[in-house]
XYZ file of C-alpha atoms in Angstrom:
440
model
C -33.088 3.383 -19.482
C -30.313 5.466 -21.070
C -27.663 6.843 -18.743
C -26.474 10.388 -19.299
C -22.760 11.253 -18.926
C -23.568 13.087 -15.682
C -25.507 10.071 -14.441
C -22.613 7.736 -15.238
C -20.175 10.064 -13.480
C -22.395 10.096 -10.384
C -22.708 6.304 -10.499
C -18.938 5.896 -10.653
C -18.487 8.425 -7.861
C -20.842 6.490 -5.585
C -19.066 3.241 -6.433
C -15.636 4.718 -5.619
C -16.885 6.190 -2.357
C -18.470 2.867 -1.383
C -15.186 1.045 -2.048
C -13.181 3.613 -0.053
C -15.528 3.556 2.925
C -15.809 -0.243 3.114
C -12.084 -0.650 2.495
C -11.638 1.673 5.465
C -13.930 -0.551 7.512
C -11.808 -3.596 6.694
C -8.691 -1.603 7.584
C -10.264 -0.736 10.946
C -10.909 -4.447 11.550
C -7.370 -5.336 10.505
C -6.048 -2.659 12.851
C -7.638 -4.591 15.702
C -5.438 -7.629 15.031
C -2.242 -6.763 13.181
C -0.216 -5.742 16.283
C -1.337 -8.915 18.070
C -0.984 -11.675 15.458
C 2.562 -12.438 16.590
C 1.527 -12.362 20.255
C -1.330 -14.784 19.553
C 0.883 -17.247 17.673
C 3.804 -17.028 20.107
C 1.436 -17.928 22.962
C 0.674 -21.307 21.368
C 2.953 -24.016 22.862
C 3.537 -25.724 19.517
C 4.376 -22.483 17.672
C 6.352 -20.095 19.869
C 8.411 -17.103 18.739
C 10.257 -19.117 16.067
C 6.882 -20.028 14.584
C 5.999 -16.328 14.296
C 9.008 -15.847 12.008
C 7.881 -18.860 9.964
C 4.371 -17.405 9.635
C 5.562 -14.036 8.301
C 8.198 -15.627 6.075
C 5.730 -18.052 4.473
C 3.188 -15.257 4.044
C 5.761 -13.088 2.276
C 6.815 -15.897 -0.045
C 3.191 -16.718 -0.934
C 2.522 -13.046 -1.689
C 5.632 -12.856 -3.866
C 4.770 -16.057 -5.766
C 1.204 -14.963 -6.530
C 2.276 -11.434 -7.481
C 4.922 -12.696 -9.919
C 2.464 -15.200 -11.383
C -0.070 -12.457 -12.036
C 2.575 -10.112 -13.446
C 3.763 -12.773 -15.891
C 0.278 -13.146 -17.451
C 0.546 -16.921 -16.983
C -2.945 -16.629 -15.513
C -5.497 -13.896 -16.151
C -8.466 -13.200 -13.918
C -11.060 -10.430 -14.309
C -9.896 -7.787 -11.861
C -13.081 -7.791 -9.772
C -13.023 -11.570 -9.403
C -9.329 -11.383 -8.501
C -9.990 -8.802 -5.774
C -12.888 -10.774 -4.301
C -10.782 -13.956 -4.367
C -8.060 -12.151 -2.449
C -10.520 -10.985 0.196
C -11.949 -14.484 0.626
C -8.433 -15.900 0.996
C -7.708 -13.287 3.673
C -10.951 -14.209 5.439
C -9.945 -17.884 5.398
C -6.498 -17.003 6.732
C -7.790 -15.248 9.842
C -10.460 -17.818 10.553
C -7.790 -20.508 10.364
C -5.578 -18.504 12.736
C -8.259 -18.861 15.404
C -7.513 -22.591 15.274
C -3.784 -22.103 14.766
C -2.395 -24.039 17.698
C 0.349 -25.774 15.707
C 2.956 -24.771 13.140
C 1.329 -26.579 10.204
C -1.946 -24.728 10.679
C -0.144 -21.411 11.087
C 1.838 -22.024 7.891
C -1.362 -22.909 5.994
C -2.951 -19.672 7.225
C 0.173 -17.791 6.088
C -0.157 -19.238 2.579
C -3.788 -18.117 2.407
C -2.989 -14.672 3.766
C 0.001 -14.084 1.490
C -1.873 -15.295 -1.591
C -4.847 -13.128 -0.616
C -2.654 -10.064 -0.358
C -1.096 -10.793 -3.746
C -4.523 -11.095 -5.398
C -6.178 -8.121 -3.715
C -3.279 -5.685 -4.106
C -3.020 -6.504 -7.810
C -6.738 -5.826 -8.313
C -7.735 -2.877 -6.135
C -5.722 -0.173 -7.932
C -7.014 -1.102 -11.437
C -10.582 -1.289 -10.112
C -10.465 2.171 -8.550
C -8.623 3.600 -11.551
C -11.288 2.272 -13.943
C -13.887 4.442 -12.190
C -11.881 7.659 -11.859
C -11.037 10.233 -14.562
C -7.268 10.767 -15.000
C -7.407 14.302 -13.600
C -8.933 13.044 -10.330
C -6.621 10.113 -9.634
C -4.367 11.903 -7.176
C -7.243 13.042 -5.019
C -8.776 9.573 -4.862
C -5.575 7.654 -4.142
C -4.534 10.226 -1.553
C -7.903 9.943 0.174
C -7.658 6.153 0.114
C -4.301 6.328 1.883
C -5.648 8.810 4.419
C -8.665 6.621 5.208
C -6.615 3.437 5.543
C -4.127 5.023 7.948
C -6.802 6.636 10.116
C -8.936 3.498 10.355
C -5.933 1.244 10.992
C -4.860 3.424 13.919
C -8.407 3.618 15.292
C -8.751 -0.157 15.147
C -5.479 -0.630 17.005
C -6.524 1.781 19.747
C -9.878 0.029 20.189
C -8.197 -3.381 20.320
C -5.828 -2.131 23.013
C -8.802 -1.117 25.153
C -10.609 -4.412 24.504
C -7.579 -6.481 25.480
C -7.069 -4.371 28.589
C -10.606 -5.150 29.725
C -11.000 -8.757 28.540
C -7.398 -10.081 28.592
C -5.491 -11.622 25.686
C -8.063 -14.369 25.229
C -10.116 -11.810 23.294
C -7.597 -11.899 20.426
C -9.470 -14.888 18.989
C -12.675 -12.852 18.757
C -10.763 -9.961 17.183
C -9.449 -12.347 14.526
C -13.022 -13.407 13.737
C -14.185 -9.769 13.584
C -11.347 -8.983 11.185
C -12.284 -11.907 8.931
C -15.910 -10.747 8.766
C -14.695 -7.223 7.944
C -13.531 -8.359 4.499
C -17.040 -9.320 3.366
C -18.371 -5.749 2.881
C -15.374 -4.911 0.683
C -16.061 -8.009 -1.408
C -19.652 -6.802 -1.794
C -18.443 -3.357 -2.891
C -16.185 -4.915 -5.544
C -19.035 -7.103 -6.749
C -21.290 -4.062 -7.130
C -18.508 -2.117 -8.884
C -18.358 -4.811 -11.556
C -21.755 -3.637 -12.827
C -20.643 -0.004 -13.135
C -19.537 1.039 -16.653
C -15.826 1.789 -16.618
C -14.167 4.873 -18.032
C -12.885 3.968 -21.487
C -9.113 3.907 -21.795
C -7.803 6.912 -23.758
C -6.546 6.135 -27.238
C -2.839 5.402 -27.066
C -0.323 7.327 -29.126
C 1.085 5.695 -32.230
C 4.402 5.204 -30.458
C 2.719 3.397 -27.569
C 0.689 1.229 -29.954
C 3.925 0.175 -31.656
C 5.515 -0.910 -28.360
C 2.444 -2.828 -27.231
C 2.098 -5.124 -30.231
C 2.120 -8.589 -28.798
C -0.123 -11.632 -28.631
C -2.699 -11.957 -25.887
C -6.120 -10.924 -24.716
C -7.572 -8.188 -22.580
C -7.066 -8.383 -18.843
C -10.478 -9.527 -17.740
C -12.258 -6.610 -19.410
C -16.038 -6.562 -19.078
C -18.338 -6.864 -22.073
C -18.608 -3.644 -24.027
C -15.005 -2.528 -23.446
C -13.486 -1.167 -26.662
C -11.670 -3.821 -28.657
C -9.328 -3.823 -31.607
C -5.658 -2.930 -32.025
C -5.598 -1.207 -28.660
C -6.282 -4.359 -26.632
C -3.134 -6.368 -27.429
C -1.416 -7.500 -24.252
C 2.111 -6.453 -23.427
C 4.584 -9.280 -23.336
C 6.223 -9.842 -19.972
C 9.453 -8.200 -21.140
C 7.611 -5.135 -22.425
C 5.590 -4.890 -19.208
C 8.719 -5.013 -17.052
C 10.381 -2.398 -19.253
C 7.361 -0.083 -19.026
C 6.869 -0.463 -15.273
C 10.490 -0.985 -14.210
C 10.938 2.492 -12.765
C 7.776 2.184 -10.676
C 8.692 -1.337 -9.526
C 12.190 -0.242 -8.505
C 10.818 2.771 -6.674
C 8.334 0.574 -4.806
C 11.143 -1.800 -3.857
C 13.320 1.054 -2.603
C 10.476 2.823 -0.819
C 9.718 -0.262 1.238
C 13.334 -1.403 1.653
C 14.676 1.962 2.843
C 11.470 3.761 3.833
C 8.507 1.864 5.210
C 10.270 -1.193 6.627
C 12.772 1.030 8.441
C 10.059 3.183 10.000
C 7.861 0.240 10.987
C 10.522 -2.258 12.095
C 13.907 -0.567 12.600
C 12.825 2.698 14.237
C 11.106 1.011 17.215
C 14.145 -1.244 17.729
C 16.563 1.689 17.630
C 14.384 3.707 19.999
C 14.188 0.857 22.478
C 17.693 -0.648 22.219
C 19.929 2.336 21.442
C 18.037 5.430 22.601
C 16.354 4.252 25.810
C 13.130 6.069 24.973
C 10.809 3.472 26.481
C 7.823 1.688 24.931
C 5.457 4.583 25.641
C 7.353 6.993 23.413
C 7.399 4.448 20.590
C 3.586 4.433 20.696
C 3.626 8.236 20.689
C 5.892 8.203 17.616
C 3.569 5.890 15.682
C 0.440 7.795 16.738
C 2.024 11.119 15.768
C 2.850 9.688 12.350
C -0.796 8.741 11.709
C -2.135 12.079 12.977
C 0.147 13.983 10.602
C -0.963 11.827 7.654
C -4.639 12.405 8.420
C -4.214 16.168 8.809
C -1.669 16.827 6.043
C -2.877 14.541 3.242
C -5.351 16.936 1.638
C -3.101 20.039 1.603
C -0.122 18.041 0.318
C -2.268 16.559 -2.449
C -3.529 20.028 -3.374
C 0.027 21.355 -3.433
C 1.269 18.627 -5.771
C -1.736 18.123 -8.054
C -0.373 20.316 -10.870
C 3.158 18.914 -10.706
C 4.453 15.736 -12.386
C 4.085 12.599 -10.283
C 7.855 12.057 -10.302
C 8.212 15.408 -8.560
C 5.955 14.262 -5.738
C 7.908 11.036 -5.328
C 11.225 12.878 -5.152
C 9.759 15.170 -2.512
C 8.624 12.098 -0.549
C 12.099 10.570 -0.598
C 13.718 13.922 0.216
C 11.467 14.272 3.270
C 12.313 10.727 4.389
C 16.022 11.504 4.003
C 15.586 14.778 5.920
C 13.852 12.958 8.758
C 16.655 10.388 8.919
C 19.272 13.142 8.929
C 17.515 14.958 11.775
C 17.275 11.739 13.774
C 20.919 10.939 12.972
C 22.433 14.247 14.031
C 20.279 14.598 17.149
C 21.345 11.070 18.161
C 24.645 12.636 19.324
C 22.790 14.814 21.832
C 21.333 14.131 25.285
C 18.127 12.161 25.865
C 15.574 14.962 25.245
C 17.351 15.974 22.036
C 17.405 12.352 20.786
C 13.710 12.020 21.538
C 12.925 15.279 19.714
C 14.835 14.014 16.679
C 12.921 10.747 16.719
C 9.565 12.544 16.792
C 10.715 14.927 14.045
C 11.578 11.879 11.938
C 8.056 10.533 12.489
C 6.558 13.855 11.339
C 8.769 14.251 8.254
C 8.240 10.622 7.280
C 4.471 11.131 7.523
C 4.545 14.214 5.275
C 6.634 12.193 2.807
C 4.029 9.441 2.942
C 1.398 12.014 1.938
C 3.457 12.972 -1.121
C 3.999 9.289 -1.947
C 0.335 8.315 -1.640
C -0.958 10.921 -4.079
C 1.858 10.360 -6.594
C 2.900 6.724 -6.833
C -0.178 5.006 -8.226
C -0.977 7.808 -10.710
C 2.665 7.537 -11.830
C 2.354 3.780 -12.299
C -0.951 4.211 -14.148
C 0.707 6.671 -16.551
C 3.334 4.122 -17.532
C 1.231 1.192 -18.762
C -1.996 0.733 -20.723
C -5.011 0.497 -18.426
C -5.679 -3.071 -19.542
C -2.255 -4.092 -18.174
C -2.574 -2.272 -14.866
C -3.469 -5.451 -12.962
C -0.190 -7.051 -14.034
C 1.809 -3.896 -13.354
C 0.234 -3.599 -9.902
C 1.132 -7.222 -9.215
C 4.728 -6.551 -10.270
C 4.993 -3.546 -7.952
C 3.317 -5.453 -5.135
C 5.910 -8.208 -5.488
C 8.692 -5.624 -5.178
C 6.945 -4.146 -2.128
C 6.933 -7.598 -0.534
C 10.623 -8.140 -1.267
C 11.468 -4.727 0.193
C 9.495 -5.410 3.359
C 11.125 -8.845 3.646
C 14.746 -7.662 3.400
C 14.393 -4.149 4.847
C 14.449 -5.080 8.542
C 17.657 -7.079 8.066
C 19.401 -3.889 6.892
C 18.242 -2.101 10.025
C 19.344 -4.949 12.282
C 22.778 -4.967 10.643
C 23.166 -1.216 11.210
C 22.024 -1.520 14.816
C 25.094 -3.717 15.420
C 27.222 -0.532 15.191
C 25.726 0.254 18.616
C 24.890 3.913 17.991
C 21.653 5.343 16.624
C 23.433 7.810 14.356
C 25.085 4.980 12.412
C 21.633 3.604 11.676
C 19.926 6.801 10.574
C 22.722 8.436 8.552
C 23.481 5.490 6.185
C 19.736 5.091 5.565
C 19.532 8.779 4.648
C 22.300 8.281 2.090
C 20.509 5.267 0.599
C 17.421 7.414 -0.023
C 19.324 9.031 -2.904
C 19.323 5.672 -4.718
C 15.551 5.441 -4.332
C 15.134 8.907 -5.839
C 17.121 7.847 -8.913
C 14.410 5.344 -9.857
C 12.054 8.224 -10.694
C 14.323 9.314 -13.550
C 13.655 6.213 -15.603
C 11.127 5.392 -18.312
C 8.536 7.352 -20.209
C 4.885 7.894 -19.440
C 1.760 7.610 -21.528
C 0.053 10.755 -22.706
C -2.802 11.711 -20.397
C -4.996 14.733 -20.218
C -5.194 16.944 -17.197
C -7.964 19.151 -15.919
C -8.871 20.866 -12.703
C -9.576 18.422 -9.887
C -13.255 17.890 -9.125
C -13.713 18.596 -5.422
C -17.039 16.729 -5.406
C -15.521 13.351 -6.236
C -15.534 12.327 -2.568
C -17.059 13.932 0.513
C -14.958 16.586 2.152
C -13.305 15.987 5.479
């Protein structure tokens, strides 16, 4: 049976929606455990709080190692198989954590979890991109970010209620539920493998010249166009093409995400005396703003270059840090207002980031090399998250909240500079199709 162009477009749309929905389900399941992994491990007599640090450190190193290996093209997996492998490694990690009563078991689970993250994060962006026309990328990636944030928060709230009713012993069952939650996403990726991908646009002559190198296609399915356009980028060429995106990702997580997730709660508790309750309010407010503002921010930026959206994101993060910094000199209510304003401005910046970063990365490398480029950026994300909290802790030693927020605001300027680098591939643009995903 011959498929018409409209039929293929509808098939791809259903596949993308299925991936987004089931990815959201797995995010909901992960939300039920991620705040409590450290609590679960620390409660084990042979692990303790020092073992928690070992778990996260080993996980980060495993993620970095796998990401760099994939970026180097030393190994090449078909993207769907790579994503499914990552999900199965994650599943194994959380099942092993249920038996993690000693440091060796916890470290083994960390290796599985970090390697799973490296595999899945390298694969998911190329898979989604292969099913989405260039003019609709922003809408899809923005919606993905919106879904993941909303479901993560909902899962955390449900887990809090469950643990209130059933005590901390229920964490083991939450870990099992989270592991099972990865299976539907693996199914969605398996089904997506059978969906014909959107052919990569013909590269310009200049791009063809820069991509001449030995190698094979990155796990392309049968029927993908072949010829001069399928030569693999050498590692040096790949790094050169994606360097700006990799540096931005490093800076965004070093100065942005890690500071909001790790440093801000510490500052609020240790230097601002806000109390634990207000920290929860800050995090909840952040998610609510993302869910409500993502669509209008995406609409506002869809006709502007991706770099513009990323600069706006960093500018909003810097503005939030400045507000928090200057209000830190005021009395308690003023400090609290500044903290909540930071949460709001950071969330709006996240909306600009989510609809701009991955389309920007996609524009910089041939589609066949997107798995490697995603792995490279994921490795930089991991490094940023690993070192970011140490910057915050060092600034906290100045013993005043303002001297944490204001230097971080200044460092945002360095992150913005990374968007000035490199050239992009030629892509076509067209009005966004509002029917790509369900409204709401």
